[in-house]
Amino acid sequence: MLRHIASADGELPVPRVVPAVGGGLWTTVPDGPLRGRVVHALSYLDGRLLRSVTTDRPLRRSLGATLAELGRALRGFDDPLVHRPLLWDLAQLPRLRPLLAGRPPDPAIEEQFGRLAATLPPRLAGQRTQLVHNDFSPDNTLISADGSRVGGIIDFGDVTVTALCNDLAIAVANMLGDGPDPFGPGLDLIAGYHAVTPLTAAELSLLPDLILGRIVARIIISEWRAERFPENRAYVLRNTPRAWEHLHRLLSIRGEQTAARIQEATRA
């Protein structure tokens, strides 16, 4: 997939595959008398994690534009593995029901999950689908030293074929702020994306619920994983308190208001 991206758009800041001496994509090195270890190498990308950067409007628009350009480069790539079921795929939201049943009751998340699990799949069924990054986050995005552009996109472990608008919704959910207007920064990202890959009216109308769905999924999956892997609990739950805060704040905003702001941002 990384080789496909490099051939489709050589300017995109993604890791490059470093071939082995014999030209292969990986090699095997000895690891004990009876075992070998498969090794592959990727190029190093310089930059600061987006998480550590204070963003402004031009940078946020650049983030959206870069995500759209990555989506364009991913079109046309196919492999059986990118069609695997993935809990982090918003189109698979109903699959989280057993995970929700195993956690302590909470009316807010149960009500939203029930509504979204019932309404999102049929609404997504008619939308454009393709391979997407599926985890464009502050931990997977590098910013150039001068803070003006995206310097790297890493961690392609969650790539999957799903609705194209899911990719943008995930990115916006990861950009929600902590100030009086948590949704504001995401509008700039949407505008930057839309300028490169225009979204249909149906895709734009899905974004508010998809963003909320990502937050609900983050809470459910993270809490489930924390129970399964208690030794890694602190790391797994590092973003969960913030997700709960965003959930309650977004629920206090009328969906029509958010949809209207998205429409306005894409007209700018």
PDB file of C-alpha atoms in Angstrom:
ATOM      1  CA  MET A   1       0.000   0.000   0.000  1.00  0.00           C
ATOM      2  CA  LEU A   2       2.806   2.450   0.852  1.00  0.00           C
ATOM      3  CA  ARG A   3       4.447   1.688  -2.488  1.00  0.00           C
ATOM      4  CA  HIS A   4       1.132   2.372  -4.212  1.00  0.00           C
ATOM      5  CA  ILE A   5       0.834   5.755  -2.474  1.00  0.00           C
ATOM      6  CA  ALA A   6       4.386   6.672  -3.495  1.00  0.00           C
ATOM      7  CA  SER A   7       3.651   5.850  -7.132  1.00  0.00           C
ATOM      8  CA  ALA A   8       0.290   7.655  -7.114  1.00  0.00           C
ATOM      9  CA  ASP A   9       1.522  10.846  -5.398  1.00  0.00           C
ATOM     10  CA  GLY A  10       5.237  11.141  -4.726  1.00  0.00           C
ATOM     11  CA  GLU A  11       4.723  14.392  -2.795  1.00  0.00           C
ATOM     12  CA  LEU A  12       2.646  12.881  -0.006  1.00  0.00           C
ATOM     13  CA  PRO A  13       4.660  12.711   3.254  1.00  0.00           C
ATOM     14  CA  VAL A  14       4.260   9.010   4.036  1.00  0.00           C
ATOM     15  CA  PRO A  15       7.003   6.525   4.936  1.00  0.00           C
ATOM     16  CA  ARG A  16       8.830   5.039   1.976  1.00  0.00           C
ATOM     17  CA  VAL A  17       9.573   1.335   1.807  1.00  0.00           C
ATOM     18  CA  VAL A  18      13.331   0.679   1.907  1.00  0.00           C
ATOM     19  CA  PRO A  19      14.023  -2.486  -0.114  1.00  0.00           C
ATOM     20  CA  ALA A  20      16.377  -5.211   1.057  1.00  0.00           C
ATOM     21  CA  VAL A  21      19.721  -5.702  -0.695  1.00  0.00           C
ATOM     22  CA  GLY A  22      18.163  -8.308  -2.957  1.00  0.00           C
ATOM     23  CA  GLY A  23      15.310  -5.982  -3.901  1.00  0.00           C
ATOM     24  CA  GLY A  24      12.610  -7.623  -1.807  1.00  0.00           C
ATOM     25  CA  LEU A  25      10.222  -5.707   0.439  1.00  0.00           C
ATOM     26  CA  TRP A  26      11.462  -7.581   3.511  1.00  0.00           C
ATOM     27  CA  THR A  27      14.136 -10.053   4.479  1.00  0.00           C
ATOM     28  CA  THR A  28      14.636 -12.764   7.076  1.00  0.00           C
ATOM     29  CA  VAL A  29      17.482 -12.625   9.580  1.00  0.00           C
ATOM     30  CA  PRO A  30      18.578 -15.403  11.941  1.00  0.00           C
ATOM     31  CA  ASP A  31      17.026 -15.399  15.409  1.00  0.00           C
ATOM     32  CA  GLY A  32      18.361 -18.469  17.143  1.00  0.00           C
ATOM     33  CA  PRO A  33      19.344 -21.806  15.624  1.00  0.00           C
ATOM     34  CA  LEU A  34      15.842 -22.788  14.455  1.00  0.00           C
ATOM     35  CA  ARG A  35      14.120 -19.460  13.865  1.00  0.00           C
ATOM     36  CA  GLY A  36      14.259 -16.445  11.630  1.00  0.00           C
ATOM     37  CA  ARG A  37      12.824 -12.977  12.063  1.00  0.00           C
ATOM     38  CA  VAL A  38      11.136 -11.078   9.240  1.00  0.00           C
ATOM     39  CA  VAL A  39      12.496  -7.528   8.993  1.00  0.00           C
ATOM     40  CA  HIS A  40      11.325  -4.596   6.890  1.00  0.00           C
ATOM     41  CA  ALA A  41      12.493  -0.990   6.890  1.00  0.00           C
ATOM     42  CA  LEU A  42      10.676   2.302   6.343  1.00  0.00           C
ATOM     43  CA  SER A  43      12.117   5.761   5.854  1.00  0.00           C
ATOM     44  CA  TYR A  44      12.238   8.208   8.777  1.00  0.00           C
ATOM     45  CA  LEU A  45       9.899  11.206   8.740  1.00  0.00           C
ATOM     46  CA  ASP A  46      10.945  14.337  10.572  1.00  0.00           C
ATOM     47  CA  GLY A  47       8.509  16.597  12.399  1.00  0.00           C
ATOM     48  CA  ARG A  48       6.593  17.210  15.617  1.00  0.00           C
ATOM     49  CA  LEU A  49       3.491  15.257  16.560  1.00  0.00           C
ATOM     50  CA  LEU A  50       0.351  17.257  15.875  1.00  0.00           C
ATOM     51  CA  ARG A  51      -0.587  16.630  19.515  1.00  0.00           C
ATOM     52  CA  SER A  52       2.259  18.947  20.599  1.00  0.00           C
ATOM     53  CA  VAL A  53       1.483  21.759  18.132  1.00  0.00           C
ATOM     54  CA  THR A  54      -0.825  24.753  18.526  1.00  0.00           C
ATOM     55  CA  THR A  55      -2.731  24.879  15.253  1.00  0.00           C
ATOM     56  CA  ASP A  56      -4.052  27.872  13.340  1.00  0.00           C
ATOM     57  CA  ARG A  57      -6.645  28.029  10.556  1.00  0.00           C
ATOM     58  CA  PRO A  58      -4.207  27.641   7.631  1.00  0.00           C
ATOM     59  CA  LEU A  59      -2.604  24.577   9.218  1.00  0.00           C
ATOM     60  CA  ARG A  60      -5.980  22.994   9.979  1.00  0.00           C
ATOM     61  CA  ARG A  61      -7.086  23.555   6.387  1.00  0.00           C
ATOM     62  CA  SER A  62      -3.792  22.038   5.263  1.00  0.00           C
ATOM     63  CA  LEU A  63      -4.510  18.989   7.417  1.00  0.00           C
ATOM     64  CA  GLY A  64      -7.859  18.519   5.703  1.00  0.00           C
ATOM     65  CA  ALA A  65      -6.380  19.010   2.236  1.00  0.00           C
ATOM     66  CA  THR A  66      -3.588  16.516   2.939  1.00  0.00           C
ATOM     67  CA  LEU A  67      -6.063  13.900   4.153  1.00  0.00           C
ATOM     68  CA  ALA A  68      -8.077  14.364   0.956  1.00  0.00           C
ATOM     69  CA  GLU A  69      -4.916  14.022  -1.144  1.00  0.00           C
ATOM     70  CA  LEU A  70      -4.060  10.826   0.729  1.00  0.00           C
ATOM     71  CA  GLY A  71      -7.549   9.527  -0.020  1.00  0.00           C
ATOM     72  CA  ARG A  72      -7.026  10.222  -3.720  1.00  0.00           C
ATOM     73  CA  ALA A  73      -3.715   8.353  -3.672  1.00  0.00           C
ATOM     74  CA  LEU A  74      -5.326   5.345  -1.961  1.00  0.00           C
ATOM     75  CA  ARG A  75      -7.960   4.959  -4.661  1.00  0.00           C
ATOM     76  CA  GLY A  76      -7.297   2.033  -6.887  1.00  0.00           C
ATOM     77  CA  PHE A  77      -5.398   0.001  -4.295  1.00  0.00           C
ATOM     78  CA  ASP A  78      -6.917  -3.310  -3.306  1.00  0.00           C
ATOM     79  CA  ASP A  79      -5.902  -6.333  -1.280  1.00  0.00           C
ATOM     80  CA  PRO A  80      -7.962  -8.958   0.598  1.00  0.00           C
ATOM     81  CA  LEU A  81      -6.587  -7.746   3.938  1.00  0.00           C
ATOM     82  CA  VAL A  82      -8.057  -4.238   3.596  1.00  0.00           C
ATOM     83  CA  HIS A  83     -11.548  -5.767   3.498  1.00  0.00           C
ATOM     84  CA  ARG A  84     -11.198  -7.414   6.926  1.00  0.00           C
ATOM     85  CA  PRO A  85     -13.877  -6.519   9.494  1.00  0.00           C
ATOM     86  CA  LEU A  86     -12.545  -3.801  11.799  1.00  0.00           C
ATOM     87  CA  LEU A  87     -14.164  -2.591  15.022  1.00  0.00           C
ATOM     88  CA  TRP A  88     -12.803   0.914  14.355  1.00  0.00           C
ATOM     89  CA  ASP A  89     -14.734   1.095  11.063  1.00  0.00           C
ATOM     90  CA  LEU A  90     -17.743   3.360  11.635  1.00  0.00           C
ATOM     91  CA  ALA A  91     -19.735   1.278   9.163  1.00  0.00           C
ATOM     92  CA  GLN A  92     -19.309  -1.627  11.598  1.00  0.00           C
ATOM     93  CA  LEU A  93     -20.716   0.265  14.592  1.00  0.00           C
ATOM     94  CA  PRO A  94     -23.467  -2.315  15.346  1.00  0.00           C
ATOM     95  CA  ARG A  95     -20.723  -4.913  15.995  1.00  0.00           C
ATOM     96  CA  LEU A  96     -19.898  -3.038  19.210  1.00  0.00           C
ATOM     97  CA  ARG A  97     -23.198  -4.061  20.819  1.00  0.00           C
ATOM     98  CA  PRO A  98     -21.707  -7.044  22.740  1.00  0.00           C
ATOM     99  CA  LEU A  99     -18.915  -4.785  24.037  1.00  0.00           C
ATOM    100  CA  LEU A 100     -21.459  -2.239  25.242  1.00  0.00           C
ATOM    101  CA  ALA A 101     -23.454  -4.971  26.998  1.00  0.00           C
ATOM    102  CA  GLY A 102     -20.412  -5.883  29.063  1.00  0.00           C
ATOM    103  CA  ARG A 103     -19.853  -2.418  30.567  1.00  0.00           C
ATOM    104  CA  PRO A 104     -21.702  -0.648  33.432  1.00  0.00           C
ATOM    105  CA  PRO A 105     -24.976   0.940  32.261  1.00  0.00           C
ATOM    106  CA  ASP A 106     -24.848   4.571  31.171  1.00  0.00           C
ATOM    107  CA  PRO A 107     -27.973   6.178  29.661  1.00  0.00           C
ATOM    108  CA  ALA A 108     -26.104   8.722  27.524  1.00  0.00           C
ATOM    109  CA  ILE A 109     -23.872   6.305  25.678  1.00  0.00           C
ATOM    110  CA  GLU A 110     -26.535   3.592  25.430  1.00  0.00           C
ATOM    111  CA  GLU A 111     -29.067   5.993  23.919  1.00  0.00           C
ATOM    112  CA  GLN A 112     -26.601   7.396  21.389  1.00  0.00           C
ATOM    113  CA  PHE A 113     -25.235   3.987  20.477  1.00  0.00           C
ATOM    114  CA  GLY A 114     -28.731   2.625  19.905  1.00  0.00           C
ATOM    115  CA  ARG A 115     -29.682   5.536  17.678  1.00  0.00           C
ATOM    116  CA  LEU A 116     -26.432   5.577  15.681  1.00  0.00           C
ATOM    117  CA  ALA A 117     -26.180   1.793  15.282  1.00  0.00           C
ATOM    118  CA  ALA A 118     -29.692   1.781  13.835  1.00  0.00           C
ATOM    119  CA  THR A 119     -29.456   4.814  11.548  1.00  0.00           C
ATOM    120  CA  LEU A 120     -25.857   5.084  10.316  1.00  0.00           C
ATOM    121  CA  PRO A 121     -25.449   1.775   8.400  1.00  0.00           C
ATOM    122  CA  PRO A 122     -28.403   2.348   6.026  1.00  0.00           C
ATOM    123  CA  ARG A 123     -27.352   5.977   5.475  1.00  0.00           C
ATOM    124  CA  LEU A 124     -23.776   4.914   4.732  1.00  0.00           C
ATOM    125  CA  ALA A 125     -24.836   2.124   2.383  1.00  0.00           C
ATOM    126  CA  GLY A 126     -25.240   4.408  -0.625  1.00  0.00           C
ATOM    127  CA  GLN A 127     -22.119   6.536  -0.122  1.00  0.00           C
ATOM    128  CA  ARG A 128     -18.762   6.387  -1.913  1.00  0.00           C
ATOM    129  CA  THR A 129     -16.451   3.713  -0.558  1.00  0.00           C
ATOM    130  CA  GLN A 130     -12.720   3.198  -0.942  1.00  0.00           C
ATOM    131  CA  LEU A 131      -9.594   2.417   1.069  1.00  0.00           C
ATOM    132  CA  VAL A 132      -8.970   5.084   3.740  1.00  0.00           C
ATOM    133  CA  HIS A 133      -6.404   5.744   6.481  1.00  0.00           C
ATOM    134  CA  ASN A 134      -9.139   5.518   9.139  1.00  0.00           C
ATOM    135  CA  ASP A 135      -7.042   6.973  11.991  1.00  0.00           C
ATOM    136  CA  PHE A 136      -5.859  10.467  11.026  1.00  0.00           C
ATOM    137  CA  SER A 137      -5.092  11.611  14.567  1.00  0.00           C
ATOM    138  CA  PRO A 138      -2.744  13.922  16.518  1.00  0.00           C
ATOM    139  CA  ASP A 139      -0.597  10.865  17.309  1.00  0.00           C
ATOM    140  CA  ASN A 140      -0.340   9.777  13.676  1.00  0.00           C
ATOM    141  CA  THR A 141       0.344  13.154  12.076  1.00  0.00           C
ATOM    142  CA  LEU A 142       3.641  15.039  12.013  1.00  0.00           C
ATOM    143  CA  ILE A 143       3.926  18.796  11.499  1.00  0.00           C
ATOM    144  CA  SER A 144       6.884  20.523   9.862  1.00  0.00           C
ATOM    145  CA  ALA A 145       9.375  22.409  12.027  1.00  0.00           C
ATOM    146  CA  ASP A 146       7.953  25.795  10.980  1.00  0.00           C
ATOM    147  CA  GLY A 147       4.413  24.655  11.829  1.00  0.00           C
ATOM    148  CA  SER A 148       3.046  25.474   8.399  1.00  0.00           C
ATOM    149  CA  ARG A 149       2.298  22.080   6.860  1.00  0.00           C
ATOM    150  CA  VAL A 150       1.893  18.362   7.359  1.00  0.00           C
ATOM    151  CA  GLY A 151       5.325  16.752   7.524  1.00  0.00           C
ATOM    152  CA  GLY A 152       4.259  13.133   7.845  1.00  0.00           C
ATOM    153  CA  ILE A 153       1.393  10.654   8.079  1.00  0.00           C
ATOM    154  CA  ILE A 154       2.168   7.438   9.927  1.00  0.00           C
ATOM    155  CA  ASP A 155       0.501   4.297  11.335  1.00  0.00           C
ATOM    156  CA  PHE A 156      -1.507   2.697   8.541  1.00  0.00           C
ATOM    157  CA  GLY A 157      -2.566  -0.213  10.750  1.00  0.00           C
ATOM    158  CA  ASP A 158      -6.277   0.697  10.701  1.00  0.00           C
ATOM    159  CA  VAL A 159      -6.672   1.113   6.930  1.00  0.00           C
ATOM    160  CA  THR A 160      -9.920  -0.339   5.659  1.00  0.00           C
ATOM    161  CA  VAL A 161     -12.391  -0.072   2.804  1.00  0.00           C
ATOM    162  CA  THR A 162     -15.340   1.938   4.051  1.00  0.00           C
ATOM    163  CA  ALA A 163     -17.338   5.068   3.284  1.00  0.00           C
ATOM    164  CA  LEU A 164     -15.035   7.913   2.266  1.00  0.00           C
ATOM    165  CA  CYS A 165     -16.781  10.386   4.589  1.00  0.00           C
ATOM    166  CA  ASN A 166     -15.875   8.172   7.573  1.00  0.00           C
ATOM    167  CA  ASP A 167     -12.216   9.119   7.115  1.00  0.00           C
ATOM    168  CA  LEU A 168     -12.968  12.822   7.431  1.00  0.00           C
ATOM    169  CA  ALA A 169     -15.332  12.313  10.385  1.00  0.00           C
ATOM    170  CA  ILE A 170     -12.606  10.464  12.287  1.00  0.00           C
ATOM    171  CA  ALA A 171     -10.119  13.253  11.610  1.00  0.00           C
ATOM    172  CA  VAL A 172     -12.594  15.886  12.816  1.00  0.00           C
ATOM    173  CA  ALA A 173     -13.418  13.883  15.956  1.00  0.00           C
ATOM    174  CA  ASN A 174      -9.688  13.864  16.700  1.00  0.00           C
ATOM    175  CA  MET A 175      -9.509  17.648  16.237  1.00  0.00           C
ATOM    176  CA  LEU A 176     -12.277  18.585  18.676  1.00  0.00           C
ATOM    177  CA  GLY A 177     -11.026  21.345  20.942  1.00  0.00           C
ATOM    178  CA  ASP A 178     -11.313  22.024  24.664  1.00  0.00           C
ATOM    179  CA  GLY A 179     -12.341  25.668  24.424  1.00  0.00           C
ATOM    180  CA  PRO A 180     -15.813  27.243  24.310  1.00  0.00           C
ATOM    181  CA  ASP A 181     -16.261  26.047  20.715  1.00  0.00           C
ATOM    182  CA  PRO A 182     -14.981  22.441  20.550  1.00  0.00           C
ATOM    183  CA  PHE A 183     -16.242  21.959  16.994  1.00  0.00           C
ATOM    184  CA  GLY A 184     -14.623  25.102  15.555  1.00  0.00           C
ATOM    185  CA  PRO A 185     -11.207  23.619  14.686  1.00  0.00           C
ATOM    186  CA  GLY A 186     -12.854  20.739  12.848  1.00  0.00           C
ATOM    187  CA  LEU A 187     -14.681  23.124  10.525  1.00  0.00           C
ATOM    188  CA  ASP A 188     -11.361  24.327   9.122  1.00  0.00           C
ATOM    189  CA  LEU A 189     -10.317  20.724   8.510  1.00  0.00           C
ATOM    190  CA  ILE A 190     -13.613  20.006   6.723  1.00  0.00           C
ATOM    191  CA  ALA A 191     -13.179  23.097   4.549  1.00  0.00           C
ATOM    192  CA  GLY A 192      -9.651  22.063   3.558  1.00  0.00           C
ATOM    193  CA  TYR A 193     -10.766  18.537   2.703  1.00  0.00           C
ATOM    194  CA  HIS A 194     -13.802  19.718   0.728  1.00  0.00           C
ATOM    195  CA  ALA A 195     -11.631  22.074  -1.357  1.00  0.00           C
ATOM    196  CA  VAL A 196      -9.646  19.072  -2.653  1.00  0.00           C
ATOM    197  CA  THR A 197     -12.344  16.372  -2.655  1.00  0.00           C
ATOM    198  CA  PRO A 198     -15.815  17.935  -2.709  1.00  0.00           C
ATOM    199  CA  LEU A 199     -18.291  16.018  -0.573  1.00  0.00           C
ATOM    200  CA  THR A 200     -21.876  15.412  -1.623  1.00  0.00           C
ATOM    201  CA  ALA A 201     -24.782  16.882   0.309  1.00  0.00           C
ATOM    202  CA  ALA A 202     -25.522  13.424   1.727  1.00  0.00           C
ATOM    203  CA  GLU A 203     -21.915  12.972   2.896  1.00  0.00           C
ATOM    204  CA  LEU A 204     -21.876  16.391   4.550  1.00  0.00           C
ATOM    205  CA  SER A 205     -25.171  15.676   6.308  1.00  0.00           C
ATOM    206  CA  LEU A 206     -23.685  12.474   7.743  1.00  0.00           C
ATOM    207  CA  LEU A 207     -20.693  14.145   9.365  1.00  0.00           C
ATOM    208  CA  PRO A 208     -22.312  15.261  12.666  1.00  0.00           C
ATOM    209  CA  ASP A 209     -23.539  11.739  13.473  1.00  0.00           C
ATOM    210  CA  LEU A 210     -20.337  10.100  12.208  1.00  0.00           C
ATOM    211  CA  ILE A 211     -18.237  12.345  14.463  1.00  0.00           C
ATOM    212  CA  LEU A 212     -20.448  11.474  17.410  1.00  0.00           C
ATOM    213  CA  GLY A 213     -20.245   7.802  16.412  1.00  0.00           C
ATOM    214  CA  ARG A 214     -16.462   7.896  16.495  1.00  0.00           C
ATOM    215  CA  ILE A 215     -16.507   9.296  20.034  1.00  0.00           C
ATOM    216  CA  VAL A 216     -18.990   6.640  21.163  1.00  0.00           C
ATOM    217  CA  ALA A 217     -16.862   3.909  19.549  1.00  0.00           C
ATOM    218  CA  ARG A 218     -13.700   5.269  21.185  1.00  0.00           C
ATOM    219  CA  ILE A 219     -15.276   5.054  24.638  1.00  0.00           C
ATOM    220  CA  ILE A 220     -16.737   1.573  24.152  1.00  0.00           C
ATOM    221  CA  ILE A 221     -13.685  -0.010  22.501  1.00  0.00           C
ATOM    222  CA  SER A 222     -11.163   1.602  24.838  1.00  0.00           C
ATOM    223  CA  GLU A 223     -13.003   0.569  27.998  1.00  0.00           C
ATOM    224  CA  TRP A 224     -13.434  -2.960  26.619  1.00  0.00           C
ATOM    225  CA  ARG A 225      -9.732  -3.200  25.779  1.00  0.00           C
ATOM    226  CA  ALA A 226      -8.769  -1.881  29.217  1.00  0.00           C
ATOM    227  CA  GLU A 227     -10.676  -4.760  30.800  1.00  0.00           C
ATOM    228  CA  ARG A 228      -9.020  -7.299  28.528  1.00  0.00           C
ATOM    229  CA  PHE A 229      -5.507  -5.912  28.964  1.00  0.00           C
ATOM    230  CA  PRO A 230      -5.329  -4.486  32.504  1.00  0.00           C
ATOM    231  CA  GLU A 231      -1.533  -4.253  32.379  1.00  0.00           C
ATOM    232  CA  ASN A 232      -1.929  -1.678  29.590  1.00  0.00           C
ATOM    233  CA  ARG A 233      -4.949   0.068  31.094  1.00  0.00           C
ATOM    234  CA  ALA A 234      -3.387   3.523  31.547  1.00  0.00           C
ATOM    235  CA  TYR A 235      -2.286   3.710  27.922  1.00  0.00           C
ATOM    236  CA  VAL A 236      -5.520   2.324  26.503  1.00  0.00           C
ATOM    237  CA  LEU A 237      -7.653   4.803  28.483  1.00  0.00           C
ATOM    238  CA  ARG A 238      -5.401   7.843  28.042  1.00  0.00           C
ATOM    239  CA  ASN A 239      -7.905   9.610  25.755  1.00  0.00           C
ATOM    240  CA  THR A 240     -11.140   8.281  27.261  1.00  0.00           C
ATOM    241  CA  PRO A 241     -11.845  11.070  29.814  1.00  0.00           C
ATOM    242  CA  ARG A 242     -11.550  13.624  27.011  1.00  0.00           C
ATOM    243  CA  ALA A 243     -13.856  11.503  24.837  1.00  0.00           C
ATOM    244  CA  TRP A 244     -16.493  11.525  27.578  1.00  0.00           C
ATOM    245  CA  GLU A 245     -16.190  15.297  27.856  1.00  0.00           C
ATOM    246  CA  HIS A 246     -16.582  15.722  24.097  1.00  0.00           C
ATOM    247  CA  LEU A 247     -19.574  13.381  24.077  1.00  0.00           C
ATOM    248  CA  HIS A 248     -21.464  15.420  26.666  1.00  0.00           C
ATOM    249  CA  ARG A 249     -20.515  18.730  25.065  1.00  0.00           C
ATOM    250  CA  LEU A 250     -21.607  17.655  21.591  1.00  0.00           C
ATOM    251  CA  LEU A 251     -24.884  16.320  22.950  1.00  0.00           C
ATOM    252  CA  SER A 252     -25.569  19.801  24.303  1.00  0.00           C
ATOM    253  CA  ILE A 253     -25.395  21.222  20.758  1.00  0.00           C
ATOM    254  CA  ARG A 254     -28.335  20.733  18.411  1.00  0.00           C
ATOM    255  CA  GLY A 255     -27.440  18.579  15.411  1.00  0.00           C
ATOM    256  CA  GLU A 256     -29.049  21.060  13.021  1.00  0.00           C
ATOM    257  CA  GLN A 257     -26.727  23.778  14.291  1.00  0.00           C
ATOM    258  CA  THR A 258     -23.646  21.651  13.621  1.00  0.00           C
ATOM    259  CA  ALA A 259     -24.933  20.693  10.162  1.00  0.00           C
ATOM    260  CA  ALA A 260     -25.517  24.356   9.305  1.00  0.00           C
ATOM    261  CA  ARG A 261     -21.971  25.278  10.365  1.00  0.00           C
ATOM    262  CA  ILE A 262     -20.551  22.497   8.202  1.00  0.00           C
ATOM    263  CA  GLN A 263     -22.518  23.755   5.207  1.00  0.00           C
ATOM    264  CA  GLU A 264     -21.252  27.288   5.819  1.00  0.00           C
ATOM    265  CA  ALA A 265     -17.642  26.118   6.152  1.00  0.00           C
ATOM    266  CA  THR A 266     -17.751  24.287   2.820  1.00  0.00           C
ATOM    267  CA  ARG A 267     -19.108  27.354   1.053  1.00  0.00           C
ATOM    268  CA  ALA A 268     -16.238  29.580   2.250  1.00  0.00           C
TER     269      ALA A 268
END
